[in-house]
Amino acid sequence: MNGHCSPNPCHPRHPKAQINGDSSADATVVAWESFPLDIRISDLIAEHKIDTDQFVLLDSGTKDDWAILSSSSTAWSFRYSLRRGGSTFTPLDNALTEHDNKLQLRGDPWNWLRCISSSRNFTGGPSDTPFWGGFVGYFSYELGLNQISITPYTQTAGRTDKVPDYDDISLLYSTETIVYHIPTKTVYLISLNRDTWWIKRTRALLRSHAATANGSMKPQHAPIVGRTVHPDRGQYLKKIEKAQERIRAGDSYELCLTATTTVQDLAAQRFKSAGKESHNENSTSTRRTRKNAHRFNDLRSKNPAAFMSFLQLNGMTLLSASPEEFLNFDASTRTARMRPIKGTLSKLRPDGKTPVSFSEAETELHDPKTVAENLMILDLIRNDLSKVSIDVTCPKPLWVEEISTMYQLVSTIEARVEPKVTAWDLLKATLPPGSMTGAPKRRSCEILQELEGEGSFRGVYSGIVGYIDVRGHSRTSVNIRNIARYPGEDAWRVGAGGAITCLSDPVAEWEERQLKTRGVCRVFEGDFGVLETMRWDPEDQQVVHVEEHARRLSKSLRFFGFSNPLYNESSGNLVPPSKCNGSSHSRKRPAEQVPDEAVALWNLVRSRPSPSLKSQNLRISLAIDRSGTVTRFDAIPITITNLNTTTIPIDTTMQDPNNDINNKPAEIETVKVRLDPCSIHVAALEPFISHKTTHRDHYSAARERAGVQGREEVLMFSCCSDRIPDVNGERCDGGSGGGRGGTSDHTVQIGAPDDLLTEGSYTNVAIFDQDRSVWVTPARGCLQGIEREKLLQSGTIVQGDVRRKHLQNNPRVWLFNSVRGVFEGKLELLDG
């Protein structure tokens, strides 16, 4: 389509449908309905109750605002890329249009957006809601650079450059919208298409969800964890010094310097360890959407802000907790408002305990440096607005706002605009956000491109996100305090920085940047610790298999990015430097042959139980948190009936499945074993299967489902078509099963005959394979237990697949762990 504006984004399914609103000869009547309901809109995404995996959610973290969800498959997508050139306007549901599926729009994207917005008028919608429908999405920082005649690096980057192929404008034209008024708990269902079928179906869905969930999702997922990689501190400090040199040279008054932190999803990394195709949450859009919704709910809980947003749009995923309003435009009164933030202060002192009062914050945020920063940006924004406004005022300068984790210094600027000026004109005149650039804007942006480095880009960070309503209203926020994953990337990107002036202290600026990053990165810091469970041998006065335990503990701490208490963090050396303080570590090996890592663990353990306890067999549980602190140490006396717990090979009774269980040697104990009636998606729970942690909800749930208590054990299963790695990281398919396990978005499902055995709730397991006359332990979906590894090394057991159906005629299993060694399980098969 060229040369004229004819795309019609609203194709009604039911042209005669009408619920509310007055007809008009030159305007389309909006269909809508409202009703009271207590619900959290983001839960609809987590429960996958929406039409499509492309959506935009604008959700306030405060209790006095609105939530807006645009997700209908009848929406259209507007995309513009500086790198690719040109715009596209595409229906998400191609069946709704008789036009070409993708409308190619050449020329200025702002002209097309104005044209599409003015192509139809709407009337009859609810007067008190901020949004009926229209455009909603994001604009990148680089788009703003282009508006002030600066060519961003992303525009000239070649295909081989490490710059993701993302959109600089990515918007949905929303034709069906859920709008929720948080204070009054009122839902508005609004259809530009006058679609009563959508309204009735969505009303029933919302009420059903509220009735079953009471408006609050119960999390059924493992903690979402990631490894965080921050920019080099030394390099960032040098960039601050260079910025100050440019300011002293008169090139700028203030420079908003930023850098990118990356967060690698550890569950995704587990599946890439074999060097094969990535099999992470992107493998199915439903599972990806659910996990991202859990992240957003976690962010909303830990770092609530006035301008929360969550979108999945054309390959981009964005979760934002922005506290900063960019542009609020009321088309009916012709007034525009902007509220830049310059100056932040944590609500806790550096010790992490002492609170900062509001009066203290007011004093500290009105120091000369912070006030100067704010005034410079205030003046810059007044200049931006004056390009398209009749007059500009600053009714509320330099006021302190309190949010969840910090205080911030804000100024409010207002402008009156002429009738011909649209929200698109205001956005074009004010991008990129002045609070993210410096003053003067254009020269500062040129310097920042040099300082931040060739190949760097900000993308959605430092851009804006929000809506432009069909009536002309607009509300957008500066895209800060966010995490974003770009098309084709596994890692998440977190941008953060601060305004640099001549008065800036480089170290303080670095610390402020890290404070901003931590607020959003907390969604990747699950509340769990690394766990190690060991046996204390009273005869040898040592931890059994101490070297293996130390190796596994250090591996898990390293994987999760936790500090390791076995090391001296300042020197990087293991602690303690001496061999067991001069004593013999083991009666079986000379002290000088024992690795320092094991010595450090042995010293850590032996210093805690009382001397009287150390004369007994002990089950020791050690939990370590992210900071490397031992948060739990339990030493519980246990009775070991099989004293030869580490003897290999296993007693010959294991090799003969026909041996009467009553004739086994007396020292081999027996426990009752049941099967979990359900199966789990192991992929959804990684890395909490392959690493031992304090997050053990899935084990507790399996025990509860099977009705086992105490020492009784439950055998757990993975859904038959789960694609999960074995303990060595090689990815395998669980087998055929009609796709039931691989495509579902549920973590737990009713068990099926082909589901794979994985492990017990506290043991590894072996089943006798009568065809091969060998004992088989599951190859994947289980913890790489220390006793299991020793049995594999000795050839006593082999790895392989065992399915639920194989256990129906094989009532005997063998269980083993490093605390109790090898013992027998007597399988009870429940009816059904």
PDB file of N, CA and C in Angstrom, residues 619-705:
ATOM      1  N   ARG A 619      23.234 -37.339  60.844  1.00  0.00           N
ATOM      2  CA  ARG A 619      22.794 -36.822  59.540  1.00  0.00           C
ATOM      3  C   ARG A 619      22.967 -35.309  59.597  1.00  0.00           C
ATOM      4  N   ILE A 620      23.874 -34.776  58.782  1.00  0.00           N
ATOM      5  CA  ILE A 620      24.203 -33.360  58.819  1.00  0.00           C
ATOM      6  C   ILE A 620      23.632 -32.681  57.583  1.00  0.00           C
ATOM      7  N   SER A 621      22.852 -31.645  57.818  1.00  0.00           N
ATOM      8  CA  SER A 621      22.308 -30.836  56.723  1.00  0.00           C
ATOM      9  C   SER A 621      22.901 -29.435  56.823  1.00  0.00           C
ATOM     10  N   LEU A 622      23.470 -28.984  55.719  1.00  0.00           N
ATOM     11  CA  LEU A 622      24.158 -27.697  55.669  1.00  0.00           C
ATOM     12  C   LEU A 622      23.545 -26.866  54.544  1.00  0.00           C
ATOM     13  N   ALA A 623      23.010 -25.675  54.859  1.00  0.00           N
ATOM     14  CA  ALA A 623      22.419 -24.786  53.854  1.00  0.00           C
ATOM     15  C   ALA A 623      23.201 -23.490  53.811  1.00  0.00           C
ATOM     16  N   ILE A 624      23.494 -23.019  52.579  1.00  0.00           N
ATOM     17  CA  ILE A 624      24.298 -21.816  52.377  1.00  0.00           C
ATOM     18  C   ILE A 624      23.532 -20.866  51.469  1.00  0.00           C
ATOM     19  N   ASP A 625      23.440 -19.594  51.858  1.00  0.00           N
ATOM     20  CA  ASP A 625      22.684 -18.630  51.060  1.00  0.00           C
ATOM     21  C   ASP A 625      23.579 -17.928  50.048  1.00  0.00           C
ATOM     22  N   ARG A 626      22.992 -16.953  49.337  1.00  0.00           N
ATOM     23  CA  ARG A 626      23.694 -16.279  48.247  1.00  0.00           C
ATOM     24  C   ARG A 626      24.962 -15.582  48.715  1.00  0.00           C
ATOM     25  N   SER A 627      24.973 -15.093  49.939  1.00  0.00           N
ATOM     26  CA  SER A 627      26.135 -14.370  50.449  1.00  0.00           C
ATOM     27  C   SER A 627      27.229 -15.295  50.959  1.00  0.00           C
ATOM     28  N   GLY A 628      26.981 -16.605  50.953  1.00  0.00           N
ATOM     29  CA  GLY A 628      27.958 -17.562  51.470  1.00  0.00           C
ATOM     30  C   GLY A 628      27.806 -17.837  52.950  1.00  0.00           C
ATOM     31  N   THR A 629      26.723 -17.345  53.546  1.00  0.00           N
ATOM     32  CA  THR A 629      26.475 -17.566  54.965  1.00  0.00           C
ATOM     33  C   THR A 629      25.799 -18.912  55.189  1.00  0.00           C
ATOM     34  N   VAL A 630      26.265 -19.634  56.199  1.00  0.00           N
ATOM     35  CA  VAL A 630      25.617 -20.894  56.577  1.00  0.00           C
ATOM     36  C   VAL A 630      24.338 -20.540  57.331  1.00  0.00           C
ATOM     37  N   THR A 631      23.205 -20.729  56.689  1.00  0.00           N
ATOM     38  CA  THR A 631      21.921 -20.348  57.278  1.00  0.00           C
ATOM     39  C   THR A 631      21.266 -21.485  58.039  1.00  0.00           C
ATOM     40  N   ARG A 632      21.731 -22.702  57.832  1.00  0.00           N
ATOM     41  CA  ARG A 632      21.150 -23.837  58.541  1.00  0.00           C
ATOM     42  C   ARG A 632      22.211 -24.897  58.741  1.00  0.00           C
ATOM     43  N   PHE A 633      22.276 -25.408  59.955  1.00  0.00           N
ATOM     44  CA  PHE A 633      23.167 -26.525  60.237  1.00  0.00           C
ATOM     45  C   PHE A 633      22.451 -27.446  61.216  1.00  0.00           C
ATOM     46  N   ASP A 634      22.044 -28.603  60.729  1.00  0.00           N
ATOM     47  CA  ASP A 634      21.368 -29.599  61.562  1.00  0.00           C
ATOM     48  C   ASP A 634      22.250 -30.827  61.698  1.00  0.00           C
ATOM     49  N   ALA A 635      22.412 -31.282  62.915  1.00  0.00           N
ATOM     50  CA  ALA A 635      23.149 -32.513  63.180  1.00  0.00           C
ATOM     51  C   ALA A 635      22.232 -33.433  63.988  1.00  0.00           C
ATOM     52  N   ILE A 636      21.646 -34.440  63.324  1.00  0.00           N
ATOM     53  CA  ILE A 636      20.635 -35.292  63.936  1.00  0.00           C
ATOM     54  C   ILE A 636      21.174 -36.718  64.068  1.00  0.00           C
ATOM     55  N   PRO A 637      21.179 -37.270  65.287  1.00  0.00           N
ATOM     56  CA  PRO A 637      21.617 -38.661  65.456  1.00  0.00           C
ATOM     57  C   PRO A 637      20.722 -39.619  64.675  1.00  0.00           C
ATOM     58  N   ILE A 638      21.334 -40.596  64.014  1.00  0.00           N
ATOM     59  CA  ILE A 638      20.574 -41.595  63.260  1.00  0.00           C
ATOM     60  C   ILE A 638      21.103 -42.980  63.584  1.00  0.00           C
ATOM     61  N   THR A 639      20.256 -43.964  63.381  1.00  0.00           N
ATOM     62  CA  THR A 639      20.649 -45.367  63.556  1.00  0.00           C
ATOM     63  C   THR A 639      20.883 -45.968  62.181  1.00  0.00           C
ATOM     64  N   ILE A 640      22.059 -46.497  61.960  1.00  0.00           N
ATOM     65  CA  ILE A 640      22.402 -47.113  60.682  1.00  0.00           C
ATOM     66  C   ILE A 640      22.340 -48.620  60.857  1.00  0.00           C
ATOM     67  N   THR A 641      21.366 -49.278  60.224  1.00  0.00           N
ATOM     68  CA  THR A 641      21.237 -50.735  60.343  1.00  0.00           C
ATOM     69  C   THR A 641      22.183 -51.457  59.392  1.00  0.00           C
ATOM     70  N   ASN A 642      22.549 -50.795  58.298  1.00  0.00           N
ATOM     71  CA  ASN A 642      23.508 -51.377  57.367  1.00  0.00           C
ATOM     72  C   ASN A 642      24.812 -50.605  57.499  1.00  0.00           C
ATOM     73  N   LEU A 643      25.703 -51.106  58.351  1.00  0.00           N
ATOM     74  CA  LEU A 643      26.919 -50.366  58.645  1.00  0.00           C
ATOM     75  C   LEU A 643      27.864 -50.318  57.456  1.00  0.00           C
ATOM     76  N   ASN A 644      27.771 -51.268  56.537  1.00  0.00           N
ATOM     77  CA  ASN A 644      28.638 -51.257  55.368  1.00  0.00           C
ATOM     78  C   ASN A 644      27.986 -50.425  54.247  1.00  0.00           C
ATOM     79  N   THR A 645      27.707 -49.190  54.558  1.00  0.00           N
ATOM     80  CA  THR A 645      26.935 -48.369  53.614  1.00  0.00           C
ATOM     81  C   THR A 645      27.706 -48.062  52.342  1.00  0.00           C
ATOM     82  N   THR A 646      29.009 -48.097  52.389  1.00  0.00           N
ATOM     83  CA  THR A 646      29.766 -47.747  51.194  1.00  0.00           C
ATOM     84  C   THR A 646      30.425 -48.956  50.554  1.00  0.00           C
ATOM     85  N   THR A 647      30.074 -50.159  51.025  1.00  0.00           N
ATOM     86  CA  THR A 647      30.657 -51.358  50.444  1.00  0.00           C
ATOM     87  C   THR A 647      30.170 -51.537  49.015  1.00  0.00           C
ATOM     88  N   ILE A 648      31.098 -51.820  48.094  1.00  0.00           N
ATOM     89  CA  ILE A 648      30.787 -52.072  46.691  1.00  0.00           C
ATOM     90  C   ILE A 648      31.520 -53.347  46.296  1.00  0.00           C
ATOM     91  N   PRO A 649      30.839 -54.259  45.611  1.00  0.00           N
ATOM     92  CA  PRO A 649      29.480 -54.177  45.081  1.00  0.00           C
ATOM     93  C   PRO A 649      28.415 -54.386  46.154  1.00  0.00           C
ATOM     94  N   ILE A 650      27.183 -54.095  45.751  1.00  0.00           N
ATOM     95  CA  ILE A 650      26.047 -54.295  46.636  1.00  0.00           C
ATOM     96  C   ILE A 650      25.916 -55.776  46.946  1.00  0.00           C
ATOM     97  N   ASP A 651      25.352 -56.063  48.101  1.00  0.00           N
ATOM     98  CA  ASP A 651      25.137 -57.449  48.517  1.00  0.00           C
ATOM     99  C   ASP A 651      24.457 -58.255  47.404  1.00  0.00           C
ATOM    100  N   THR A 652      24.807 -59.524  47.301  1.00  0.00           N
ATOM    101  CA  THR A 652      24.315 -60.370  46.204  1.00  0.00           C
ATOM    102  C   THR A 652      22.801 -60.500  46.180  1.00  0.00           C
ATOM    103  N   THR A 653      22.116 -60.190  47.258  1.00  0.00           N
ATOM    104  CA  THR A 653      20.648 -60.236  47.217  1.00  0.00           C
ATOM    105  C   THR A 653      20.107 -59.253  46.189  1.00  0.00           C
ATOM    106  N   MET A 654      20.873 -58.180  45.906  1.00  0.00           N
ATOM    107  CA  MET A 654      20.419 -57.236  44.903  1.00  0.00           C
ATOM    108  C   MET A 654      20.444 -57.839  43.513  1.00  0.00           C
ATOM    109  N   GLN A 655      21.386 -58.751  43.278  1.00  0.00           N
ATOM    110  CA  GLN A 655      21.529 -59.308  41.945  1.00  0.00           C
ATOM    111  C   GLN A 655      20.518 -60.413  41.655  1.00  0.00           C
ATOM    112  N   ASP A 656      19.787 -60.822  42.662  1.00  0.00           N
ATOM    113  CA  ASP A 656      18.814 -61.897  42.475  1.00  0.00           C
ATOM    114  C   ASP A 656      17.434 -61.394  42.855  1.00  0.00           C
ATOM    115  N   PRO A 657      16.640 -60.957  41.868  1.00  0.00           N
ATOM    116  CA  PRO A 657      15.328 -60.399  42.186  1.00  0.00           C
ATOM    117  C   PRO A 657      14.352 -61.424  42.713  1.00  0.00           C
ATOM    118  N   ASN A 658      14.671 -62.714  42.542  1.00  0.00           N
ATOM    119  CA  ASN A 658      13.759 -63.755  43.017  1.00  0.00           C
ATOM    120  C   ASN A 658      14.019 -64.134  44.462  1.00  0.00           C
ATOM    121  N   ASN A 659      15.082 -63.600  45.032  1.00  0.00           N
ATOM    122  CA  ASN A 659      15.403 -63.912  46.420  1.00  0.00           C
ATOM    123  C   ASN A 659      14.295 -63.385  47.321  1.00  0.00           C
ATOM    124  N   ASP A 660      13.810 -64.213  48.197  1.00  0.00           N
ATOM    125  CA  ASP A 660      12.744 -63.812  49.118  1.00  0.00           C
ATOM    126  C   ASP A 660      13.238 -62.658  49.976  1.00  0.00           C
ATOM    127  N   ILE A 661      12.467 -61.621  50.019  1.00  0.00           N
ATOM    128  CA  ILE A 661      12.888 -60.439  50.767  1.00  0.00           C
ATOM    129  C   ILE A 661      13.100 -60.753  52.235  1.00  0.00           C
ATOM    130  N   ASN A 662      12.409 -61.771  52.737  1.00  0.00           N
ATOM    131  CA  ASN A 662      12.561 -62.138  54.148  1.00  0.00           C
ATOM    132  C   ASN A 662      13.868 -62.870  54.414  1.00  0.00           C
ATOM    133  N   ASN A 663      14.560 -63.351  53.352  1.00  0.00           N
ATOM    134  CA  ASN A 663      15.811 -64.072  53.533  1.00  0.00           C
ATOM    135  C   ASN A 663      17.044 -63.202  53.326  1.00  0.00           C
ATOM    136  N   LYS A 664      16.845 -61.898  53.140  1.00  0.00           N
ATOM    137  CA  LYS A 664      17.994 -61.018  52.936  1.00  0.00           C
ATOM    138  C   LYS A 664      18.780 -60.895  54.238  1.00  0.00           C
ATOM    139  N   PRO A 665      20.042 -60.489  54.144  1.00  0.00           N
ATOM    140  CA  PRO A 665      20.834 -60.299  55.359  1.00  0.00           C
ATOM    141  C   PRO A 665      20.143 -59.337  56.325  1.00  0.00           C
ATOM    142  N   ALA A 666      20.256 -59.610  57.583  1.00  0.00           N
ATOM    143  CA  ALA A 666      19.518 -58.854  58.599  1.00  0.00           C
ATOM    144  C   ALA A 666      19.911 -57.387  58.638  1.00  0.00           C
ATOM    145  N   GLU A 667      21.210 -57.072  58.224  1.00  0.00           N
ATOM    146  CA  GLU A 667      21.641 -55.679  58.348  1.00  0.00           C
ATOM    147  C   GLU A 667      21.096 -54.790  57.243  1.00  0.00           C
ATOM    148  N   ILE A 668      20.472 -55.338  56.225  1.00  0.00           N
ATOM    149  CA  ILE A 668      19.881 -54.532  55.155  1.00  0.00           C
ATOM    150  C   ILE A 668      18.475 -54.150  55.578  1.00  0.00           C
ATOM    151  N   GLU A 669      18.221 -52.838  55.762  1.00  0.00           N
ATOM    152  CA  GLU A 669      16.895 -52.410  56.195  1.00  0.00           C
ATOM    153  C   GLU A 669      15.943 -52.281  55.009  1.00  0.00           C
ATOM    154  N   THR A 670      14.659 -52.277  55.315  1.00  0.00           N
ATOM    155  CA  THR A 670      13.619 -52.188  54.292  1.00  0.00           C
ATOM    156  C   THR A 670      12.675 -51.045  54.636  1.00  0.00           C
ATOM    157  N   VAL A 671      12.269 -50.268  53.608  1.00  0.00           N
ATOM    158  CA  VAL A 671      11.286 -49.214  53.814  1.00  0.00           C
ATOM    159  C   VAL A 671      10.165 -49.388  52.802  1.00  0.00           C
ATOM    160  N   LYS A 672       8.990 -48.896  53.166  1.00  0.00           N
ATOM    161  CA  LYS A 672       7.843 -48.959  52.267  1.00  0.00           C
ATOM    162  C   LYS A 672       7.977 -47.893  51.193  1.00  0.00           C
ATOM    163  N   VAL A 673       7.640 -48.268  49.952  1.00  0.00           N
ATOM    164  CA  VAL A 673       7.761 -47.370  48.806  1.00  0.00           C
ATOM    165  C   VAL A 673       6.441 -47.340  48.047  1.00  0.00           C
ATOM    166  N   ARG A 674       6.011 -46.142  47.646  1.00  0.00           N
ATOM    167  CA  ARG A 674       4.847 -45.981  46.790  1.00  0.00           C
ATOM    168  C   ARG A 674       5.217 -45.159  45.557  1.00  0.00           C
ATOM    169  N   LEU A 675       4.359 -45.235  44.546  1.00  0.00           N
ATOM    170  CA  LEU A 675       4.565 -44.456  43.336  1.00  0.00           C
ATOM    171  C   LEU A 675       3.772 -43.159  43.411  1.00  0.00           C
ATOM    172  N   ASP A 676       4.387 -42.076  42.952  1.00  0.00           N
ATOM    173  CA  ASP A 676       3.663 -40.817  42.821  1.00  0.00           C
ATOM    174  C   ASP A 676       2.601 -41.004  41.740  1.00  0.00           C
ATOM    175  N   PRO A 677       1.326 -40.779  42.054  1.00  0.00           N
ATOM    176  CA  PRO A 677       0.288 -40.965  41.030  1.00  0.00           C
ATOM    177  C   PRO A 677       0.373 -39.947  39.900  1.00  0.00           C
ATOM    178  N   CYS A 678       1.144 -38.872  40.104  1.00  0.00           N
ATOM    179  CA  CYS A 678       1.303 -37.839  39.072  1.00  0.00           C
ATOM    180  C   CYS A 678       2.732 -37.854  38.551  1.00  0.00           C
ATOM    181  N   SER A 679       2.934 -37.140  37.460  1.00  0.00           N
ATOM    182  CA  SER A 679       4.265 -36.955  36.892  1.00  0.00           C
ATOM    183  C   SER A 679       4.509 -35.466  36.728  1.00  0.00           C
ATOM    184  N   ILE A 680       5.774 -35.083  36.761  1.00  0.00           N
ATOM    185  CA  ILE A 680       6.127 -33.664  36.701  1.00  0.00           C
ATOM    186  C   ILE A 680       6.891 -33.373  35.417  1.00  0.00           C
ATOM    187  N   HIS A 681       6.884 -32.105  35.039  1.00  0.00           N
ATOM    188  CA  HIS A 681       7.729 -31.649  33.938  1.00  0.00           C
ATOM    189  C   HIS A 681       9.057 -31.230  34.543  1.00  0.00           C
ATOM    190  N   VAL A 682      10.041 -32.085  34.436  1.00  0.00           N
ATOM    191  CA  VAL A 682      11.346 -31.813  35.027  1.00  0.00           C
ATOM    192  C   VAL A 682      11.943 -30.535  34.454  1.00  0.00           C
ATOM    193  N   ALA A 683      11.729 -30.307  33.148  1.00  0.00           N
ATOM    194  CA  ALA A 683      12.296 -29.120  32.511  1.00  0.00           C
ATOM    195  C   ALA A 683      11.820 -27.845  33.191  1.00  0.00           C
ATOM    196  N   ALA A 684      10.566 -27.848  33.684  1.00  0.00           N
ATOM    197  CA  ALA A 684      10.012 -26.662  34.320  1.00  0.00           C
ATOM    198  C   ALA A 684      10.596 -26.437  35.709  1.00  0.00           C
ATOM    199  N   LEU A 685      11.227 -27.462  36.285  1.00  0.00           N
ATOM    200  CA  LEU A 685      11.748 -27.353  37.643  1.00  0.00           C
ATOM    201  C   LEU A 685      13.266 -27.200  37.690  1.00  0.00           C
ATOM    202  N   GLU A 686      13.915 -27.341  36.546  1.00  0.00           N
ATOM    203  CA  GLU A 686      15.358 -27.140  36.553  1.00  0.00           C
ATOM    204  C   GLU A 686      15.689 -25.685  36.884  1.00  0.00           C
ATOM    205  N   PRO A 687      16.821 -25.444  37.550  1.00  0.00           N
ATOM    206  CA  PRO A 687      17.890 -26.374  37.906  1.00  0.00           C
ATOM    207  C   PRO A 687      17.736 -26.992  39.298  1.00  0.00           C
ATOM    208  N   PHE A 688      16.508 -27.067  39.817  1.00  0.00           N
ATOM    209  CA  PHE A 688      16.296 -27.563  41.181  1.00  0.00           C
ATOM    210  C   PHE A 688      16.131 -29.074  41.231  1.00  0.00           C
ATOM    211  N   ILE A 689      16.358 -29.736  40.104  1.00  0.00           N
ATOM    212  CA  ILE A 689      16.447 -31.198  40.087  1.00  0.00           C
ATOM    213  C   ILE A 689      17.910 -31.613  40.089  1.00  0.00           C
ATOM    214  N   SER A 690      18.704 -30.997  39.214  1.00  0.00           N
ATOM    215  CA  SER A 690      20.102 -31.401  39.064  1.00  0.00           C
ATOM    216  C   SER A 690      21.011 -30.792  40.123  1.00  0.00           C
ATOM    217  N   HIS A 691      20.494 -29.862  40.922  1.00  0.00           N
ATOM    218  CA  HIS A 691      21.257 -29.298  42.039  1.00  0.00           C
ATOM    219  C   HIS A 691      20.429 -29.431  43.315  1.00  0.00           C
ATOM    220  N   LYS A 692      21.097 -29.718  44.408  1.00  0.00           N
ATOM    221  CA  LYS A 692      20.405 -29.914  45.680  1.00  0.00           C
ATOM    222  C   LYS A 692      20.290 -28.570  46.392  1.00  0.00           C
ATOM    223  N   THR A 693      19.050 -28.142  46.637  1.00  0.00           N
ATOM    224  CA  THR A 693      18.808 -26.844  47.269  1.00  0.00           C
ATOM    225  C   THR A 693      17.725 -26.981  48.333  1.00  0.00           C
ATOM    226  N   THR A 694      17.490 -25.885  49.030  1.00  0.00           N
ATOM    227  CA  THR A 694      16.426 -25.880  50.038  1.00  0.00           C
ATOM    228  C   THR A 694      15.052 -25.753  49.413  1.00  0.00           C
ATOM    229  N   HIS A 695      14.983 -25.481  48.100  1.00  0.00           N
ATOM    230  CA  HIS A 695      13.681 -25.490  47.421  1.00  0.00           C
ATOM    231  C   HIS A 695      13.324 -26.943  47.116  1.00  0.00           C
ATOM    232  N   ARG A 696      12.435 -27.507  47.926  1.00  0.00           N
ATOM    233  CA  ARG A 696      12.098 -28.926  47.800  1.00  0.00           C
ATOM    234  C   ARG A 696      10.585 -29.132  47.779  1.00  0.00           C
ATOM    235  N   ASP A 697       9.869 -28.106  47.313  1.00  0.00           N
ATOM    236  CA  ASP A 697       8.409 -28.197  47.298  1.00  0.00           C
ATOM    237  C   ASP A 697       7.915 -29.348  46.440  1.00  0.00           C
ATOM    238  N   HIS A 698       8.587 -29.603  45.312  1.00  0.00           N
ATOM    239  CA  HIS A 698       8.132 -30.670  44.422  1.00  0.00           C
ATOM    240  C   HIS A 698       8.299 -32.042  45.071  1.00  0.00           C
ATOM    241  N   TYR A 699       9.313 -32.189  45.932  1.00  0.00           N
ATOM    242  CA  TYR A 699       9.471 -33.454  46.654  1.00  0.00           C
ATOM    243  C   TYR A 699       8.387 -33.600  47.727  1.00  0.00           C
ATOM    244  N   SER A 700       8.131 -32.531  48.456  1.00  0.00           N
ATOM    245  CA  SER A 700       7.093 -32.574  49.494  1.00  0.00           C
ATOM    246  C   SER A 700       5.731 -32.857  48.883  1.00  0.00           C
ATOM    247  N   ALA A 701       5.450 -32.235  47.723  1.00  0.00           N
ATOM    248  CA  ALA A 701       4.161 -32.445  47.071  1.00  0.00           C
ATOM    249  C   ALA A 701       4.002 -33.892  46.630  1.00  0.00           C
ATOM    250  N   ALA A 702       5.068 -34.505  46.117  1.00  0.00           N
ATOM    251  CA  ALA A 702       5.001 -35.903  45.691  1.00  0.00           C
ATOM    252  C   ALA A 702       4.754 -36.823  46.881  1.00  0.00           C
ATOM    253  N   ARG A 703       5.393 -36.552  48.007  1.00  0.00           N
ATOM    254  CA  ARG A 703       5.181 -37.366  49.208  1.00  0.00           C
ATOM    255  C   ARG A 703       3.732 -37.258  49.685  1.00  0.00           C
ATOM    256  N   GLU A 704       3.204 -36.027  49.618  1.00  0.00           N
ATOM    257  CA  GLU A 704       1.823 -35.827  50.040  1.00  0.00           C
ATOM    258  C   GLU A 704       0.853 -36.557  49.109  1.00  0.00           C
ATOM    259  N   ARG A 705       1.104 -36.504  47.805  1.00  0.00           N
ATOM    260  CA  ARG A 705       0.222 -37.189  46.856  1.00  0.00           C
ATOM    261  C   ARG A 705       0.233 -38.696  47.065  1.00  0.00           C
TER     262      ARG A 705
END
